[in-house]
mmCIF file of C-alpha atoms in Angstrom:
data_model
loop_
_atom_site.group_PDB
_atom_site.id
_atom_site.type_symbol
_atom_site.label_atom_id
_atom_site.label_comp_id
_atom_site.label_asym_id
_atom_site.label_seq_id
_atom_site.Cartn_x
_atom_site.Cartn_y
_atom_site.Cartn_z
ATOM 1 C CA MET A 1 16.476 -8.620 12.686
ATOM 2 C CA ASN A 2 14.395 -6.264 10.599
ATOM 3 C CA TYR A 3 10.703 -6.299 9.360
ATOM 4 C CA LYS A 4 12.103 -8.330 5.923
ATOM 5 C CA GLU A 5 13.897 -10.705 8.040
ATOM 6 C CA ARG A 6 11.339 -11.488 10.944
ATOM 7 C CA LEU A 7 8.310 -11.655 7.748
ATOM 8 C CA MET A 8 10.376 -13.351 5.143
ATOM 9 C CA PRO A 9 10.569 -16.980 6.988
ATOM 10 C CA PHE A 10 6.791 -17.054 7.898
ATOM 11 C CA LEU A 11 5.833 -16.446 3.719
ATOM 12 C CA ALA A 12 6.198 -20.676 3.577
ATOM 13 C CA SER A 13 4.052 -20.798 6.863
ATOM 14 C CA ASN A 14 1.071 -23.696 6.944
ATOM 15 C CA ASP A 15 -0.810 -21.525 9.148
ATOM 16 C CA TYR A 16 -3.448 -19.739 7.629
ATOM 17 C CA PHE A 17 -3.920 -17.069 10.080
ATOM 18 C CA ILE A 18 -0.623 -15.959 9.709
ATOM 19 C CA HIS A 19 -1.194 -15.202 5.955
ATOM 20 C CA GLU A 20 -3.890 -13.525 6.782
ATOM 21 C CA PHE A 21 -2.142 -11.301 8.865
ATOM 22 C CA ILE A 22 0.824 -11.027 6.432
ATOM 23 C CA SER A 23 -1.633 -10.241 3.914
ATOM 24 C CA GLN A 24 -2.694 -6.891 5.747
ATOM 25 C CA SER A 25 0.941 -6.212 6.671
ATOM 26 C CA LEU A 26 1.838 -6.311 3.196
ATOM 27 C CA HIS A 27 -1.401 -4.130 1.203
ATOM 28 C CA ASP A 28 0.703 -0.373 1.264
ATOM 29 C CA PHE A 29 3.981 -1.596 2.393
ATOM 30 C CA PRO A 30 5.913 -1.578 -1.039
ATOM 31 C CA ASP A 31 8.399 -4.401 -1.863
ATOM 32 C CA ILE A 32 8.940 -6.456 -5.081
ATOM 33 C CA HIS A 33 10.829 -8.842 -3.703
ATOM 34 C CA PHE A 34 8.245 -9.831 -0.787
ATOM 35 C CA THR A 35 5.538 -9.742 -4.123
ATOM 36 C CA LYS A 36 7.769 -12.185 -6.077
ATOM 37 C CA ALA A 37 8.197 -14.333 -2.750
ATOM 38 C CA LEU A 38 4.496 -14.861 -2.085
ATOM 39 C CA LEU A 39 3.914 -15.381 -5.325
ATOM 40 C CA LYS A 40 5.824 -17.941 -5.775
ATOM 41 C CA GLU A 41 4.946 -19.734 -2.217
ATOM 42 C CA ILE A 42 1.024 -18.999 -2.757
ATOM 43 C CA LYS A 43 0.250 -21.144 -5.809
ATOM 44 C CA LYS A 44 0.989 -24.553 -4.223
ATOM 45 C CA ASP A 45 -2.003 -23.644 -2.103
ATOM 46 C CA PRO A 46 -5.225 -22.507 -3.483
ATOM 47 C CA ILE A 47 -6.391 -20.973 0.338
ATOM 48 C CA LYS A 48 -2.848 -19.065 0.788
ATOM 49 C CA GLU A 49 -4.207 -17.552 -3.311
ATOM 50 C CA SER A 50 -7.520 -16.673 -1.548
ATOM 51 C CA ILE A 51 -5.556 -15.117 1.009
ATOM 52 C CA HIS A 52 -3.516 -12.973 -0.454
ATOM 53 C CA LEU A 53 -4.469 -12.371 -3.888
ATOM 54 C CA MET A 54 -7.409 -9.970 -3.334
ATOM 55 C CA TYR A 55 -5.026 -7.718 -1.335
ATOM 56 C CA LEU A 56 -1.617 -8.279 -3.996
ATOM 57 C CA ASN A 57 -0.471 -4.679 -5.122
ATOM 58 C CA VAL A 58 1.577 -5.727 -8.077
ATOM 59 C CA GLU A 59 2.467 -1.694 -9.060
ATOM 60 C CA ASN A 60 6.601 -2.394 -9.445
ATOM 61 C CA ALA A 61 5.960 -5.849 -11.035
ATOM 62 C CA ASP A 62 8.839 -6.946 -13.358
ATOM 63 C CA GLU A 63 9.177 -9.716 -15.678
ATOM 64 C CA GLU A 64 8.888 -12.716 -13.226
ATOM 65 C CA VAL A 65 5.900 -11.288 -11.543
ATOM 66 C CA VAL A 66 4.188 -11.263 -14.425
ATOM 67 C CA PHE A 67 4.996 -14.832 -15.499
ATOM 68 C CA TYR A 68 3.262 -15.666 -12.158
ATOM 69 C CA LEU A 69 0.345 -14.026 -12.759
ATOM 70 C CA ALA A 70 -0.038 -15.126 -16.199
ATOM 71 C CA GLU A 71 0.336 -18.729 -15.389
ATOM 72 C CA GLY A 72 -2.185 -18.660 -12.530
ATOM 73 C CA ALA A 73 -4.570 -16.998 -14.726
ATOM 74 C CA ASN A 74 -4.516 -19.671 -17.277
ATOM 75 C CA HIS A 75 -3.981 -22.298 -15.330
ATOM 76 C CA SER A 76 -5.302 -21.929 -12.105
ATOM 77 C CA ASN A 77 -9.229 -23.197 -10.914
ATOM 78 C CA PRO A 78 -11.988 -20.491 -11.982
ATOM 79 C CA SER A 79 -12.473 -18.872 -8.474
ATOM 80 C CA ILE A 80 -8.796 -18.812 -8.597
ATOM 81 C CA ALA A 81 -7.858 -17.557 -11.649
ATOM 82 C CA GLU A 82 -10.203 -14.852 -11.300
ATOM 83 C CA LEU A 83 -7.851 -13.307 -8.904
ATOM 84 C CA TYR A 84 -4.833 -13.794 -11.006
ATOM 85 C CA GLN A 85 -6.758 -12.023 -13.828
ATOM 86 C CA GLN A 86 -7.920 -9.199 -11.647
ATOM 87 C CA LEU A 87 -4.296 -7.978 -11.006
ATOM 88 C CA ILE A 88 -3.251 -8.051 -14.686
ATOM 89 C CA PRO A 89 -4.772 -4.450 -15.451
ATOM 90 C CA ARG A 90 -2.980 -3.234 -12.435
ATOM 91 C CA LEU A 91 0.129 -3.596 -14.239
ATOM 92 C CA SER A 92 1.889 -0.698 -15.639
ATOM 93 C CA PRO A 93 1.698 -0.276 -19.555
ATOM 94 C CA ASP A 94 5.817 -0.904 -19.959
ATOM 95 C CA VAL A 95 5.587 -4.122 -17.923
ATOM 96 C CA ALA A 96 2.459 -5.291 -19.472
ATOM 97 C CA MET A 97 3.728 -4.279 -23.246
ATOM 98 C CA ALA A 98 6.496 -6.142 -22.567
ATOM 99 C CA HIS A 99 4.973 -9.207 -21.568
ATOM 100 C CA MET A 100 2.079 -9.304 -24.094
ATOM 101 C CA PRO A 101 2.159 -12.957 -25.117
ATOM 102 C CA LEU A 102 1.916 -14.014 -21.759
ATOM 103 C CA ILE A 103 -1.466 -12.040 -20.993
ATOM 104 C CA LYS A 104 -2.686 -10.491 -24.241
ATOM 105 C CA PRO A 105 -6.293 -12.175 -23.367
ATOM 106 C CA PHE A 106 -6.852 -10.359 -19.907
ATOM 107 C CA LEU A 107 -6.636 -6.784 -21.159
ATOM 108 C CA SER A 108 -9.312 -5.316 -23.927
ATOM 109 C CA GLU A 109 -7.779 -4.272 -27.500
ATOM 110 C CA ASP A 110 -8.577 -0.581 -26.527
ATOM 111 C CA THR A 111 -6.588 -1.339 -23.354
ATOM 112 C CA TRP A 112 -3.363 -2.693 -25.447
ATOM 113 C CA MET A 113 -3.885 0.317 -28.385
ATOM 114 C CA PHE A 114 -3.797 2.551 -25.417
ATOM 115 C CA TYR A 115 -0.144 1.353 -24.081
ATOM 116 C CA GLU A 116 1.133 0.801 -27.453
ATOM 117 C CA ARG A 117 0.246 4.748 -28.045
ATOM 118 C CA LEU A 118 1.987 5.359 -24.310
ATOM 119 C CA MET A 119 4.945 3.232 -25.969
ATOM 120 C CA GLN A 120 5.262 4.653 -29.293
ATOM 121 C CA GLY A 121 4.785 8.405 -28.690
ATOM 122 C CA ASN A 122 6.643 11.503 -28.679
ATOM 123 C CA GLU A 123 6.385 14.208 -25.831
ATOM 124 C CA ASP A 124 4.782 16.356 -28.661
ATOM 125 C CA GLU A 125 1.935 13.659 -28.488
ATOM 126 C CA LEU A 126 1.382 12.334 -24.810
ATOM 127 C CA TRP A 127 1.839 15.725 -23.032
ATOM 128 C CA PRO A 128 -1.529 17.349 -24.870
ATOM 129 C CA LEU A 129 -2.800 14.044 -24.953
ATOM 130 C CA PHE A 130 -2.125 13.963 -21.090
ATOM 131 C CA PHE A 131 -3.881 17.475 -20.182
ATOM 132 C CA ASP A 132 -6.999 16.683 -22.298
ATOM 133 C CA LEU A 133 -7.552 13.253 -20.169
ATOM 134 C CA LEU A 134 -6.868 15.592 -16.999
ATOM 135 C CA ALA A 135 -9.321 18.122 -17.561
ATOM 136 C CA SER A 136 -11.990 15.622 -18.341
ATOM 137 C CA VAL A 137 -11.556 13.641 -15.361
ATOM 138 C CA HIS A 138 -13.891 15.812 -13.738
ATOM 139 C CA GLU A 139 -16.647 14.369 -15.550
ATOM 140 C CA ASN A 140 -15.568 10.970 -15.516
ATOM 141 C CA GLU A 141 -13.678 9.791 -12.472
ATOM 142 C CA ASP A 142 -12.653 6.188 -13.578
ATOM 143 C CA LEU A 143 -9.986 8.424 -16.043
ATOM 144 C CA TYR A 144 -7.790 8.908 -13.312
ATOM 145 C CA VAL A 145 -5.963 6.198 -13.492
ATOM 146 C CA THR A 146 -5.440 6.647 -17.061
ATOM 147 C CA VAL A 147 -4.108 9.846 -16.157
ATOM 148 C CA LYS A 148 -1.825 8.155 -13.718
ATOM 149 C CA GLN A 149 -0.481 5.914 -16.576
ATOM 150 C CA LEU A 150 0.459 8.836 -18.883
ATOM 151 C CA ALA A 151 1.840 10.837 -16.085
ATOM 152 C CA ALA A 152 4.196 7.766 -15.220
ATOM 153 C CA THR A 153 4.865 7.279 -18.717
ATOM 154 C CA LEU A 154 6.285 10.961 -19.000
ATOM 155 C CA VAL A 155 8.212 10.275 -15.947
ATOM 156 C CA ARG A 156 9.873 6.963 -16.901
ATOM 157 C CA ASN A 157 10.810 9.241 -20.423
ATOM 158 C CA GLY A 158 12.223 11.690 -18.266
ATOM 159 C CA TRP A 159 9.910 14.667 -19.825
ATOM 160 C CA VAL A 160 8.703 15.608 -16.189
ATOM 161 C CA SER A 161 10.731 18.093 -14.565
ATOM 162 C CA GLU A 162 10.709 19.153 -11.025
ATOM 163 C CA GLU A 163 9.957 22.964 -11.730
ATOM 164 C CA ILE A 164 6.617 21.422 -13.103
ATOM 165 C CA ILE A 165 5.513 19.695 -10.330
ATOM 166 C CA GLU A 166 7.031 22.151 -8.247
ATOM 167 C CA LEU A 167 4.522 24.905 -9.716
ATOM 168 C CA ILE A 168 1.554 22.612 -9.782
ATOM 169 C CA PHE A 169 1.859 21.725 -6.350
ATOM 170 C CA HIS A 170 2.803 25.268 -4.902
ATOM 171 C CA GLU A 171 -0.697 26.440 -6.871
ATOM 172 C CA ASN A 172 -2.432 24.047 -5.177
ATOM 173 C CA GLU A 173 -1.235 24.830 -1.775
ATOM 174 C CA LYS A 174 -2.761 28.289 -2.066
ATOM 175 C CA GLN A 175 -6.291 26.303 -2.782
ATOM 176 C CA GLU A 176 -9.021 25.554 -0.926
ATOM 177 C CA TRP A 177 -9.014 21.998 -2.101
ATOM 178 C CA PHE A 178 -6.721 20.334 -4.168
ATOM 179 C CA ASP A 179 -8.019 19.548 -8.083
ATOM 180 C CA TYR A 180 -6.722 16.501 -9.959
ATOM 181 C CA ASN A 181 -3.520 18.227 -11.160
ATOM 182 C CA GLY A 182 -2.237 18.512 -8.105
ATOM 183 C CA MET A 183 -2.969 14.967 -6.605
ATOM 184 C CA ILE A 184 -1.025 13.942 -10.153
ATOM 185 C CA ALA A 185 1.560 16.028 -8.947
ATOM 186 C CA ILE A 186 1.997 14.199 -5.670
ATOM 187 C CA TYR A 187 2.054 11.011 -8.213
ATOM 188 C CA MET A 188 4.833 12.128 -10.056
ATOM 189 C CA MET A 189 7.046 13.270 -6.391
ATOM 190 C CA LYS A 190 6.189 9.221 -5.530
ATOM 191 C CA LEU A 191 7.985 8.081 -9.270
ATOM 192 C CA MET A 192 10.605 10.538 -8.770
ATOM 193 C CA GLY A 193 11.652 9.850 -5.354
ATOM 194 C CA LEU A 194 11.206 14.061 -4.137
ATOM 195 C CA ASN A 195 11.304 12.812 -0.505
ATOM 196 C CA HIS A 196 12.364 16.442 0.420
ATOM 197 C CA TYR A 197 8.665 17.455 -0.059
ATOM 198 C CA SER A 198 7.441 15.257 2.640
ATOM 199 C CA GLU A 199 6.904 18.046 5.413
ATOM 200 C CA ARG A 200 4.806 19.816 2.741
ATOM 201 C CA LEU A 201 2.754 16.626 2.330
ATOM 202 C CA ALA A 202 2.293 16.009 6.005
ATOM 203 C CA THR A 203 0.280 19.209 5.922
ATOM 204 C CA LEU A 204 -1.765 17.902 3.622
ATOM 205 C CA LEU A 205 -2.757 14.956 6.415
ATOM 206 C CA THR A 206 -5.457 17.785 7.639
ATOM 207 C CA HIS A 207 -7.780 17.982 4.365
ATOM 208 C CA GLU A 208 -10.452 15.962 5.565
ATOM 209 C CA GLY A 209 -12.703 14.378 3.104
ATOM 210 C CA GLU A 210 -10.710 14.816 0.346
ATOM 211 C CA ASP A 211 -9.901 11.033 0.650
ATOM 212 C CA MET A 212 -8.484 10.597 -3.297
ATOM 213 C CA LEU A 213 -5.979 13.411 -2.267
ATOM 214 C CA LEU A 214 -5.075 11.600 1.334
ATOM 215 C CA ASP A 215 -4.527 8.344 -0.632
ATOM 216 C CA GLU A 216 -1.965 10.101 -2.909
ATOM 217 C CA VAL A 217 -0.157 11.585 0.037
ATOM 218 C CA SER A 218 -0.234 8.082 2.293
ATOM 219 C CA ALA A 219 1.102 6.257 -0.713
ATOM 220 C CA THR A 220 3.607 8.790 -1.739
ATOM 221 C CA LEU A 221 5.069 9.223 1.647
ATOM 222 C CA ILE A 222 5.226 5.609 2.005
ATOM 223 C CA SER A 223 7.218 5.299 -0.997
ATOM 224 C CA PHE A 224 9.662 7.284 0.657
ATOM 225 C CA GLN A 225 10.443 4.792 3.907
ATOM 226 C CA SER A 226 12.924 7.570 5.679
ATOM 227 C CA SER A 227 12.443 8.598 9.047
ATOM 228 C CA ASN A 228 12.572 12.064 7.372
ATOM 229 C CA VAL A 229 8.809 10.766 6.873
ATOM 230 C CA VAL A 230 7.831 9.572 10.189
ATOM 231 C CA GLU A 231 9.328 13.445 11.711
ATOM 232 C CA ALA A 232 6.878 14.908 9.303
ATOM 233 C CA VAL A 233 3.776 12.829 10.168
ATOM 234 C CA ALA A 234 4.144 12.142 13.786
ATOM 235 C CA PRO A 235 2.418 16.025 14.415
ATOM 236 C CA TYR A 236 -0.935 15.508 12.708
ATOM 237 C CA LEU A 237 -0.708 11.399 14.208
ATOM 238 C CA ILE A 238 -3.571 12.284 17.295
ATOM 239 C CA GLU A 239 -4.823 15.754 17.088
ATOM 240 C CA ASP A 240 -8.646 16.064 18.662
ATOM 241 C CA ILE A 241 -8.895 12.720 17.146
ATOM 242 C CA PRO A 242 -6.455 9.987 15.198
ATOM 243 C CA ASN A 243 -5.699 10.745 12.079
ATOM 244 C CA ILE A 244 -6.060 6.914 10.082
ATOM 245 C CA TYR A 245 -4.048 8.134 7.750
ATOM 246 C CA ALA A 246 -1.357 8.848 9.520
ATOM 247 C CA ILE A 247 -1.586 6.090 11.265
ATOM 248 C CA SER A 248 -1.673 4.140 8.121
ATOM 249 C CA ILE A 249 1.481 5.996 6.781
ATOM 250 C CA LEU A 250 3.343 5.186 10.313
ATOM 251 C CA GLU A 251 2.167 1.801 10.342
ATOM 252 C CA ASN A 252 3.463 0.990 6.679
ATOM 253 C CA LEU A 253 7.051 3.000 7.802
ATOM 254 C CA LYS A 254 8.934 0.068 8.953
ATOM 255 C CA GLN A 255 11.302 2.299 10.814
ATOM 256 C CA LYS A 256 12.548 2.277 14.086
ATOM 257 C CA GLU A 257 11.286 6.117 14.686
ATOM 258 C CA SER A 258 7.782 4.907 13.559
ATOM 259 C CA VAL A 259 7.526 2.842 16.717
ATOM 260 C CA GLU A 260 8.815 5.357 18.765
ATOM 261 C CA VAL A 261 6.226 7.368 17.365
ATOM 262 C CA LEU A 262 3.364 5.399 17.654
ATOM 263 C CA SER A 263 4.326 3.799 21.257
ATOM 264 C CA GLU A 264 3.531 7.541 22.505
ATOM 265 C CA ALA A 265 0.623 8.043 20.768
ATOM 266 C CA TYR A 266 -1.091 4.818 22.470
ATOM 267 C CA LYS A 267 0.143 6.077 26.052
ATOM 268 C CA LYS A 268 -1.795 9.507 25.335
ATOM 269 C CA VAL A 269 -4.791 8.300 23.506
ATOM 270 C CA GLN A 270 -8.141 7.643 25.642
ATOM 271 C CA SER A 271 -10.824 6.809 22.475
ATOM 272 C CA PRO A 272 -10.587 3.021 22.432
ATOM 273 C CA GLN A 273 -10.935 2.858 18.573
ATOM 274 C CA ALA A 274 -7.806 5.064 18.453
ATOM 275 C CA MET A 275 -6.285 2.361 20.670
ATOM 276 C CA GLU A 276 -7.352 -0.119 18.210
ATOM 277 C CA LEU A 277 -5.793 1.190 15.123
ATOM 278 C CA LEU A 278 -2.126 2.274 16.930
ATOM 279 C CA ILE A 279 -1.931 -1.552 18.167
ATOM 280 C CA GLU A 280 -2.788 -2.505 14.490
ATOM 281 C CA ALA A 281 -0.067 -0.008 13.004
ATOM 282 C CA LEU A 282 2.540 -1.217 15.712
ATOM 283 C CA ALA A 283 1.937 -4.996 15.447
ATOM 284 C CA HIS A 284 2.134 -4.850 11.159
ATOM 285 C CA GLN A 285 5.905 -2.980 12.514
ATOM 286 C CA LEU A 286 6.885 -6.732 13.586
ATOM 287 C CA ASP A 287 9.488 -4.707 15.946
ATOM 288 C CA PRO A 288 9.932 -6.501 19.569
ATOM 289 C CA ASP A 289 10.144 -2.929 20.977
ATOM 290 C CA ALA A 290 6.370 -2.370 20.424
ATOM 291 C CA GLU A 291 5.627 -5.429 22.609
ATOM 292 C CA PRO A 292 4.980 -3.809 25.980
ATOM 293 C CA VAL A 293 2.638 -1.441 24.231
ATOM 294 C CA ILE A 294 0.652 -4.348 22.390
ATOM 295 C CA HIS A 295 1.159 -6.595 25.605
ATOM 296 C CA ASP A 296 -0.374 -3.519 28.240
ATOM 297 C CA TYR A 297 -3.096 -3.141 25.847
ATOM 298 C CA LEU A 298 -4.023 -6.765 25.503
ATOM 299 C CA LYS A 299 -3.960 -7.386 29.187
ATOM 300 C CA SER A 300 -6.845 -4.346 29.464
ATOM 301 C CA ASP A 301 -8.773 -7.168 27.865
ATOM 302 C CA PRO A 302 -10.125 -4.956 25.235
ATOM 303 C CA THR A 303 -12.903 -4.224 23.333
ATOM 304 C CA TYR A 304 -12.779 -3.880 19.920
ATOM 305 C CA SER A 305 -14.801 -3.306 16.395
ATOM 306 C CA LEU A 306 -12.273 -1.668 14.201
ATOM 307 C CA VAL A 307 -9.271 -4.469 14.082
ATOM 308 C CA ASP A 308 -9.694 -8.137 14.912
ATOM 309 C CA VAL A 309 -7.441 -7.808 17.685
ATOM 310 C CA PRO A 310 -7.016 -11.586 18.213
ATOM 311 C CA LEU A 311 -5.449 -12.145 14.671
ATOM 312 C CA ILE A 312 -3.202 -9.470 14.999
ATOM 313 C CA ALA A 313 -2.056 -10.162 18.909
ATOM 314 C CA TYR A 314 -1.784 -14.958 17.494
ATOM 315 C CA ALA A 315 0.198 -13.687 14.417
ATOM 316 C CA TYR A 316 2.210 -10.846 16.056
ATOM 317 C CA TYR A 317 3.345 -13.100 18.605
ATOM 318 C CA GLN A 318 4.186 -16.239 16.917
ATOM 319 C CA ILE A 319 6.006 -14.011 14.433
ATOM 320 C CA ILE A 320 8.751 -12.325 16.514
ATOM 321 C CA GLY A 321 8.631 -15.392 18.800
ATOM 322 C CA VAL A 322 7.763 -14.337 22.157
ATOM 323 C CA ARG A 323 5.399 -17.044 23.514
ATOM 324 C CA HIS A 324 2.422 -15.385 25.226
ATOM 325 C CA PRO A 325 0.139 -16.898 27.744
ATOM 326 C CA MET A 326 -3.658 -16.259 25.688
ATOM 327 C CA LEU A 327 -2.167 -17.610 22.554
ATOM 328 C CA GLY A 328 -3.732 -20.662 23.307
ATOM 329 C CA GLU A 329 -7.103 -18.542 23.919
ATOM 330 C CA TRP A 330 -6.015 -16.258 20.604
ATOM 331 C CA ARG A 331 -5.754 -19.604 18.403
ATOM 332 C CA GLU A 332 -8.812 -21.302 19.739
ATOM 333 C CA ASP A 333 -11.039 -18.180 18.905
ATOM 334 C CA LEU A 334 -9.400 -18.025 15.646
ATOM 335 C CA HIS A 335 -10.438 -21.720 14.467
ATOM 336 C CA SER A 336 -13.966 -21.371 16.456
ATOM 337 C CA ARG A 337 -14.677 -18.794 13.533
ATOM 338 C CA GLY A 338 -14.423 -21.980 11.090
#
């Protein structure tokens, strides 16, 4: 069984601790089928809604997802409805426009006017707008999301060539810092599925302090879901200190190779914090091959500060179907928190 096959039956579980684990595991994992299955399941239970809606990724939403969001935003109790409403602005403009009657009250008139401009504008209109807004991001970083929406429209309409992306990316590679144009080029790589950039993107994991850049690099590499990415990222996993972005990427690449690389890294690190992060990443793979390493970590009675070890251990063993002598203790610990 693979990751999806193991996890899918537990979406219907009434164990809220398992749902907390699932929410964490799926947060950065791009899979529209899980998103739809989750939304269908959680609408039956406000507690599940509150667990999942805070972190649900609706980037690749389709008509079915929009229907669930609109239904929840309109018909849930106020505290839950608010969680559905906060997801609606994250829908892509084309999806939002296609289902405007369902969600019109939840976006501003200015937003709808901008979306309409994106849908109706031609190449000669939208490229200048793109560069104007891109130039303004330095003064107003909130515009970065708007620029990404424009970039996605340009890509969807076939108005972006790989040659343009290469030119921008190469210029940024020569600079000490990546600018917003370079980060948008990385986002476009994600949209266009340019997997062959994996190795060059992985080298950017050394850019400490450039969080926006590293967020784009991580999201793009994760979206490729390829063993090539595992190979590209592995050298940056553990250097002087653990690279949390590299760990996160491997955590969300549901590949056998990820389990192997993370397991080997665990054997080499000394830092308790690094061990925590690696064990969490391994647990989120939901692969029985990771169990010996996870078992080894747990038997050391670890102290932890970054990761909820009882939660991930409890859910991991429940989902892979392996009995562990501490299962009852972990469950009691989780219940005792109230």
